[in-house]
Short mmCIF file of C-alpha atoms and ligand atoms in Angstrom, two decimals:
data_model
loop_
_atom_site.label_atom_id
_atom_site.label_comp_id
_atom_site.label_asym_id
_atom_site.label_seq_id
_atom_site.Cartn_x
_atom_site.Cartn_y
_atom_site.Cartn_z
CA UNK A 1 -0.24 27.22 -4.46
CA UNK A 2 -3.00 24.93 -5.73
CA UNK A 3 -3.41 21.61 -3.96
CA UNK A 4 -3.50 18.44 -6.00
CA UNK A 5 -4.07 14.70 -5.58
CA UNK A 6 -1.05 12.48 -6.20
CA UNK A 7 -1.68 8.80 -6.93
CA UNK A 8 1.27 6.42 -6.66
CA UNK A 9 0.58 2.86 -7.76
CA UNK A 10 2.77 -0.07 -8.63
CA UNK A 11 4.02 -3.54 -7.83
CA UNK A 12 4.69 -4.91 -4.35
CA UNK A 13 7.74 -3.69 -2.47
CA UNK A 14 8.98 -1.29 -5.10
CA UNK A 15 9.54 1.58 -2.70
CA UNK A 16 6.31 3.43 -3.48
CA UNK A 17 5.63 4.26 0.12
CA UNK A 18 9.12 5.66 0.79
CA UNK A 19 8.79 7.96 -2.22
CA UNK A 20 5.24 8.94 -1.34
CA UNK A 21 6.02 9.59 2.33
CA UNK A 22 9.05 11.72 1.55
CA UNK A 23 7.18 13.84 -0.96
CA UNK A 24 4.21 14.35 1.38
CA UNK A 25 6.51 15.48 4.17
CA UNK A 26 8.40 17.86 1.93
CA UNK A 27 5.34 19.55 0.44
CA UNK A 28 3.15 19.39 3.56
CA UNK A 29 0.57 16.99 2.14
CA UNK A 30 -1.27 14.17 3.91
CA UNK A 31 0.16 10.73 3.16
CA UNK A 32 -2.05 7.64 3.03
CA UNK A 33 -0.64 4.13 2.68
CA UNK A 34 -3.63 2.18 1.37
CA UNK A 35 -1.70 -1.11 1.53
CA UNK A 36 -1.64 -0.63 5.31
CA UNK A 37 -5.45 -0.55 5.23
CA UNK A 38 -5.73 -3.87 3.38
CA UNK A 39 -3.08 -5.29 5.71
CA UNK A 40 -5.08 -4.14 8.75
CA UNK A 41 -8.23 -5.90 7.54
CA UNK A 42 -6.10 -9.03 7.03
CA UNK A 43 -4.70 -8.74 10.55
CA UNK A 44 -8.23 -8.42 11.93
CA UNK A 45 -9.22 -11.58 10.02
CA UNK A 46 -6.16 -13.45 11.31
CA UNK A 47 -6.78 -12.42 14.90
CA UNK A 48 -10.38 -13.55 14.64
CA UNK A 49 -9.59 -16.94 13.07
CA UNK A 50 -11.21 -16.16 9.75
CA UNK A 51 -8.91 -18.37 7.66
CA UNK A 52 -9.82 -22.03 7.18
CA UNK A 53 -7.40 -24.97 7.50
CA UNK A 54 -6.21 -24.45 3.94
CA UNK A 55 -5.37 -20.81 4.64
CA UNK A 56 -8.36 -19.48 2.67
CA UNK A 57 -10.30 -16.50 3.91
CA UNK A 58 -13.85 -17.23 5.09
CA UNK A 59 -15.34 -14.27 3.28
CA UNK A 60 -18.87 -14.44 4.73
CA UNK A 61 -17.50 -14.29 8.24
CA UNK A 62 -15.34 -11.29 7.44
CA UNK A 63 -18.17 -9.52 5.64
CA UNK A 64 -20.46 -9.92 8.64
CA UNK A 65 -17.89 -8.17 10.84
CA UNK A 66 -16.59 -5.40 8.54
CA UNK A 67 -18.44 -2.81 10.63
CA UNK A 68 -16.20 -3.62 13.58
CA UNK A 69 -13.06 -2.62 11.72
CA UNK A 70 -11.86 0.91 12.24
CA UNK A 71 -8.61 1.94 10.58
CA UNK A 72 -6.90 5.26 11.19
CA UNK A 73 -3.51 6.91 10.82
CA UNK A 74 -1.88 8.92 13.59
CA UNK A 75 1.37 10.87 13.26
CA UNK A 76 4.19 9.44 15.34
CA UNK A 77 5.51 12.20 17.60
CA UNK A 78 9.17 11.32 17.09
CA UNK A 79 9.34 10.63 13.36
CA UNK A 80 6.45 12.83 12.25
CA UNK A 81 5.29 9.92 10.07
CA UNK A 82 1.81 8.41 10.08
CA UNK A 83 1.40 5.05 11.77
CA UNK A 84 -1.48 2.63 11.28
CA UNK A 85 -4.06 2.02 14.01
CA UNK A 86 -6.60 -0.80 14.02
CA UNK A 87 -9.46 -0.19 16.45
CA UNK A 88 -7.36 2.29 18.41
CA UNK A 89 -4.20 0.14 18.67
CA UNK A 90 -0.94 0.74 16.83
CA UNK A 91 -0.42 -2.15 14.38
CA UNK A 92 2.27 -0.53 12.22
CA UNK A 93 4.84 -3.23 12.94
CA UNK A 94 2.55 -6.22 12.99
CA UNK A 95 0.91 -5.57 9.61
CA UNK A 96 4.31 -5.75 7.85
CA UNK A 97 5.04 -9.30 8.99
CA UNK A 98 5.11 -12.22 6.56
CA UNK A 99 2.04 -13.79 8.13
CA UNK A 100 0.03 -10.79 6.92
CA UNK A 101 1.93 -10.36 3.62
CA UNK A 102 1.15 -13.98 2.72
CA UNK A 103 -2.61 -13.46 3.04
CA UNK A 104 -3.32 -9.86 2.23
CA UNK A 105 -3.81 -10.27 -1.53
CA UNK A 106 -6.70 -12.71 -1.15
CA UNK A 107 -8.40 -10.36 1.32
CA UNK A 108 -7.78 -7.41 -1.01
CA UNK A 109 -9.48 -9.28 -3.85
CA UNK A 110 -12.85 -9.27 -2.03
CA UNK A 111 -15.28 -6.76 -3.48
CA UNK A 112 -16.87 -5.77 -0.16
CA UNK A 113 -13.46 -5.10 1.40
CA UNK A 114 -12.43 -2.89 -1.53
CA UNK A 115 -15.73 -1.03 -1.50
CA UNK A 116 -15.41 -0.12 2.18
CA UNK A 117 -11.76 0.92 1.95
CA UNK A 118 -12.11 2.84 -1.32
CA UNK A 119 -14.96 4.88 0.21
CA UNK A 120 -12.81 5.72 3.21
CA UNK A 121 -9.88 6.65 0.94
CA UNK A 122 -12.05 8.94 -1.17
CA UNK A 123 -13.25 10.73 1.97
CA UNK A 124 -9.64 11.20 3.09
CA UNK A 125 -8.73 12.85 -0.21
CA UNK A 126 -11.78 15.02 -0.80
CA UNK A 127 -9.93 18.25 0.12
CA UNK A 128 -6.89 17.33 -2.04
CA UNK A 129 -3.36 17.99 -0.76
CA UNK A 130 -2.83 14.25 -0.49
CA UNK A 131 -0.35 11.62 -1.62
CA UNK A 132 -1.87 8.15 -1.69
CA UNK A 133 -0.08 4.96 -2.60
CA UNK A 134 -1.50 1.57 -3.53
CA UNK A 135 -2.56 -0.48 -6.52
CA UNK A 136 -5.76 1.17 -7.77
CA UNK A 137 -5.43 4.80 -6.75
CA UNK A 138 -5.01 6.24 -10.26
CA UNK A 139 -7.53 3.85 -11.81
CA UNK A 140 -10.32 3.61 -9.22
CA UNK A 141 -9.92 5.71 -6.08
CA UNK A 142 -8.92 8.98 -7.78
CA UNK A 143 -9.25 8.57 -11.55
CA UNK A 144 -9.03 12.38 -11.84
CA UNK A 145 -5.80 12.71 -9.81
CA UNK A 146 -3.64 15.51 -11.22
CA UNK A 147 -0.44 13.46 -10.93
CA UNK A 148 -0.31 9.69 -11.38
CA UNK A 149 2.84 7.61 -11.06
CA UNK A 150 3.20 3.89 -11.75
CA UNK A 151 6.30 2.47 -10.07
CA UNK A 152 7.97 -0.79 -10.86
CA UNK A 153 11.30 -2.58 -10.41
CA UNK A 154 12.57 -6.10 -11.04
CA UNK A 155 11.23 -8.77 -8.66
CA UNK A 156 14.76 -9.55 -7.38
CA UNK A 157 15.46 -5.95 -6.50
CA UNK A 158 12.11 -5.65 -4.74
CA UNK A 159 12.60 -8.86 -2.74
CA UNK A 160 16.05 -7.71 -1.66
CA UNK A 161 14.68 -4.36 -0.49
CA UNK A 162 11.89 -6.01 1.51
CA UNK A 163 14.40 -8.49 2.97
CA UNK A 164 16.63 -5.66 4.19
CA UNK A 165 13.65 -3.77 5.60
CA UNK A 166 12.47 -6.76 7.66
CA UNK A 167 16.01 -7.53 8.86
CA UNK A 168 16.51 -3.92 9.92
CA UNK A 169 13.43 -4.22 12.12
CA UNK A 170 14.76 -7.42 13.66
CA UNK A 171 12.10 -9.63 12.04
CA UNK A 172 12.73 -13.11 10.63
CA UNK A 173 13.31 -12.91 6.91
CA UNK A 174 14.05 -15.49 4.26
CA UNK A 175 14.99 -14.05 0.87
CA UNK A 176 13.45 -16.85 -1.20
CA UNK A 177 10.20 -16.76 0.75
CA UNK A 178 10.00 -13.01 0.20
CA UNK A 179 10.73 -13.33 -3.53
CA UNK A 180 7.98 -15.93 -3.83
CA UNK A 181 5.58 -13.68 -1.90
CA UNK A 182 6.37 -10.64 -4.07
CA UNK A 183 5.72 -12.67 -7.24
CA UNK A 184 2.56 -14.21 -5.88
CA UNK A 185 1.10 -10.86 -4.79
CA UNK A 186 1.91 -9.30 -8.18
CA UNK A 187 0.06 -12.17 -9.83
CA UNK A 188 -3.03 -12.07 -7.60
CA UNK A 189 -3.14 -8.25 -7.60
CA UNK A 190 -3.02 -8.02 -11.39
CA UNK A 191 -5.44 -10.87 -12.10
CA UNK A 192 -8.26 -10.18 -9.65
CA UNK A 193 -11.68 -9.21 -10.96
CA UNK A 194 -12.22 -6.04 -8.93
CA UNK A 195 -9.83 -3.15 -9.70
CA UNK A 196 -6.83 -5.22 -10.77
CA UNK A 197 -3.41 -3.64 -10.57
CA UNK A 198 -2.69 -1.89 -13.85
CA UNK A 199 -1.11 1.31 -14.98
CA UNK A 200 -3.65 4.08 -15.60
CA UNK A 201 -3.44 5.32 -19.20
CA UNK A 202 -2.37 8.76 -18.02
CA UNK A 203 0.16 7.58 -15.39
CA UNK A 204 3.89 8.19 -15.75
CA UNK A 205 5.86 4.97 -15.40
CA UNK A 206 9.00 4.82 -13.27
CA UNK A 207 11.29 1.79 -13.13
CA UNK A 208 13.43 2.47 -10.08
CA UNK A 209 15.52 -0.76 -10.15
CA UNK A 210 18.72 1.22 -10.56
CA UNK A 211 17.84 4.44 -8.77
CA UNK A 212 18.90 5.58 -5.31
CA UNK A 213 16.28 6.93 -2.92
CA UNK A 214 17.69 10.43 -3.42
CA UNK A 215 17.32 10.12 -7.19
CA UNK A 216 13.73 8.91 -6.84
CA UNK A 217 12.94 11.75 -4.47
CA UNK A 218 14.25 14.33 -6.93
CA UNK A 219 12.47 12.72 -9.86
CA UNK A 220 9.14 12.80 -8.03
CA UNK A 221 9.65 16.37 -6.81
CA UNK A 222 10.29 17.47 -10.41
CA UNK A 223 7.02 15.83 -11.54
CA UNK A 224 5.20 17.54 -8.65
CA UNK A 225 6.59 20.95 -9.62
CA UNK A 226 5.42 20.47 -13.20
CA UNK A 227 1.83 20.06 -11.95
CA UNK A 228 1.57 22.78 -9.32
O1 C5P B 301 1.41 -1.74 -0.54
P1 C5P B 301 1.48 -3.06 0.18
O2 C5P B 301 2.49 -3.99 -0.42
O3 C5P B 301 1.65 -2.91 1.65
O4 C5P B 301 0.04 -3.69 -0.05
C1 C5P B 301 -0.30 -4.95 0.45
C2 C5P B 301 -1.35 -5.60 -0.42
O5 C5P B 301 -2.58 -4.89 -0.30
C3 C5P B 301 -1.08 -5.66 -1.90
O6 C5P B 301 -0.29 -6.78 -2.27
C4 C5P B 301 -2.48 -5.75 -2.49
O7 C5P B 301 -2.95 -7.08 -2.45
C5 C5P B 301 -3.30 -4.94 -1.52
N1 C5P B 301 -3.57 -3.57 -1.98
C6 C5P B 301 -4.60 -3.38 -2.88
N2 C5P B 301 -4.97 -2.13 -3.26
C7 C5P B 301 -4.32 -1.06 -2.77
C8 C5P B 301 -3.24 -1.22 -1.87
C9 C5P B 301 -2.87 -2.52 -1.52
O8 C5P B 301 -5.20 -4.36 -3.36
N3 C5P B 301 -4.72 0.17 -3.11
#
């Protein structure tokens, strides 16, 4: 069967990664969560005190140390799912916390950060057989992807899902703070100068506000079968 590239983009917390992960597992493709990469750079910046007193990223400082950032994904032995490693340490849990979520969009708006991560993403997908999720996969990383999906859902539904996810992991979660964060990231992500979040012209749009995970899984599998 021919191998393809699948690009899944969309708004924050709309369940893209669950859909993408499930499909990759089912069809034996590599799964790459590009949001985890931007989150890892943000965590590196936080750990190295690269935000000023107003919470703004000190871009020059980060740029001078980009070479020190090494992001990789390693399959977890128990779940079989890829987990994110920053300089050899598992950061999968830490990068999902609100402290990172609240700052990641300003880091992701920096051109030099995007350039470095996009290059790494393109290398990961050069042999195809990959499902990648993010904001600019169908528009910038793989404009020739054979299957492009643009996922969205109402902000309330997305905040509720993220709230439940954080609670399930035992993390502190405040619904209103999450809703505000989801809205703010949507705004910054779609208004930045470099590769803003937008639906690629040839992407299929999916509003999954009222769909179960099983329904989404089937819908995506059907789209995959049409292309392979
Ligand atoms: O997908 P996730 O919500 O974890 O992504 C976190 C943030 O990383 C997004 O809000 C966005 O600012 C940034 N991002 C991006 N481009 C991507 C993936 C994520 O700018 N391809």
